[in-house]
């Protein structure tokens, strides 16, 4: 951290800052310029952040340098992490497909979607039993019954399951069926929930918040990692902008920016990012070309009958065709589909 003094700061003001930093167990190096003095702080940044340095006499601003996240930072852990979800390995060496229904609605619907996901080349099955809906009148998910159906889908297809958990109190029983716990966009900064899934000893798929910066997203991952769990997959699912032609705006540059910052794998959800089935395939191809570690996509046997997010769901033939196309493209790019 650096403390920038005002041009009219006195020598006593500078000494006061230095004394306060040293009292807090740190060290301070003073650099006197023609107009301004700056003071470089060395030591425990968190301790400095909790001090009222910006309010001391003569101080203009306190500037943080370095990353606020540590456990998820690539700078400190250059080796990239591959996250295992059941038998699937999600990381930079391959390109993974996660697919399934947005919500588990019925046994037949979920099994139909699971078979299509498998046929398309997915290695992980997604599907929500607990649904975070904007309207309290909308279908909220089948809860425990939905988990039972997911277990049946897993038994039939062999695909491991990623499913969302909405409440810290549900983590234990969701974890009995799930192979990875999903934190949805609306809960990205639910810190109690992040800590709870961090303690669950199971991979976590952490979606980017609706209006979260890349840094806030990585700080959310840091909460999970702080509990001793760095088996985290980040998922870019579009952010809120002024644009209304798409449900959200897919931030592929943000996805790559996150990959540069962290050793964790980052996947893209073109279904929730666009909200439009006709944009899913082009954005999935773009995500692969941009270097994403995988995609997560919605599939529904009958999108027009879906209780949740029908407009963005691919049909089974569509996802199978897209899977074949992605596999060919991934091979050409030297990152075969897992
Ligand atoms: C989902 O993946 O089912 C979901 C609700 O997505 P998001 O949290 O990105 O809106
Ligand atoms: Mn959805």
mmCIF file of N, CA and C and ligand atoms in Angstrom, residues 102 126 131-132 164 182 184-186 207 237 272 296, ligand 1:
data_model
loop_
_atom_site.group_PDB
_atom_site.id
_atom_site.type_symbol
_atom_site.label_atom_id
_atom_site.label_comp_id
_atom_site.label_asym_id
_atom_site.label_seq_id
_atom_site.Cartn_x
_atom_site.Cartn_y
_atom_site.Cartn_z
ATOM 1 N N UNK A 102 -32.417 -26.544 -17.126
ATOM 2 C CA UNK A 102 -32.270 -25.434 -16.181
ATOM 3 C C UNK A 102 -32.817 -25.920 -14.835
ATOM 4 N N UNK A 126 -25.992 -30.815 -15.354
ATOM 5 C CA UNK A 126 -26.508 -29.736 -14.515
ATOM 6 C C UNK A 126 -28.014 -29.893 -14.362
ATOM 7 N N UNK A 131 -34.638 -23.556 -7.181
ATOM 8 C CA UNK A 131 -34.504 -22.529 -8.202
ATOM 9 C C UNK A 131 -34.638 -21.126 -7.625
ATOM 10 N N UNK A 132 -33.668 -20.263 -7.888
ATOM 11 C CA UNK A 132 -33.754 -18.869 -7.438
ATOM 12 C C UNK A 132 -34.534 -18.071 -8.478
ATOM 13 N N UNK A 164 -27.640 -26.413 -7.871
ATOM 14 C CA UNK A 164 -27.534 -25.190 -7.066
ATOM 15 C C UNK A 164 -28.031 -25.396 -5.643
ATOM 16 N N UNK A 182 -23.467 -25.737 -6.861
ATOM 17 C CA UNK A 182 -23.492 -24.499 -7.637
ATOM 18 C C UNK A 182 -23.961 -23.342 -6.755
ATOM 19 N N UNK A 184 -25.370 -19.724 -7.377
ATOM 20 C CA UNK A 184 -25.929 -18.956 -8.485
ATOM 21 C C UNK A 184 -25.548 -17.493 -8.411
ATOM 22 N N UNK A 185 -25.842 -16.834 -9.521
ATOM 23 C CA UNK A 185 -25.459 -15.423 -9.650
ATOM 24 C C UNK A 185 -26.022 -14.562 -8.517
ATOM 25 N N UNK A 186 -27.243 -14.883 -8.096
ATOM 26 C CA UNK A 186 -27.890 -14.046 -7.076
ATOM 27 C C UNK A 186 -27.293 -14.242 -5.698
ATOM 28 N N UNK A 207 -20.948 -18.997 -9.914
ATOM 29 C CA UNK A 207 -21.351 -18.126 -11.010
ATOM 30 C C UNK A 207 -21.055 -16.673 -10.671
ATOM 31 N N UNK A 237 -21.557 -15.915 -16.662
ATOM 32 C CA UNK A 237 -22.932 -16.169 -17.129
ATOM 33 C C UNK A 237 -23.616 -14.882 -17.584
ATOM 34 N N UNK A 272 -27.641 -18.802 -19.978
ATOM 35 C CA UNK A 272 -28.083 -17.715 -19.101
ATOM 36 C C UNK A 272 -27.526 -16.371 -19.555
ATOM 37 N N UNK A 296 -21.332 -24.388 -20.061
ATOM 38 C CA UNK A 296 -22.459 -24.991 -19.334
ATOM 39 C C UNK A 296 -23.727 -24.542 -20.048
HETATM 40 C C1 LIG B 1 -28.801 -21.673 -13.259
HETATM 41 O O1 LIG B 1 -27.705 -21.960 -13.767
HETATM 42 O O2 LIG B 1 -29.697 -22.507 -13.066
HETATM 43 C C2 LIG B 1 -29.072 -20.302 -12.830
HETATM 44 C C3 LIG B 1 -30.102 -19.987 -12.050
HETATM 45 O O3 LIG B 1 -28.200 -19.421 -13.324
HETATM 46 P P1 LIG B 1 -27.760 -17.967 -12.793
HETATM 47 O O4 LIG B 1 -27.496 -18.116 -11.335
HETATM 48 O O5 LIG B 1 -26.530 -17.695 -13.612
HETATM 49 O O6 LIG B 1 -28.890 -17.039 -13.127
#
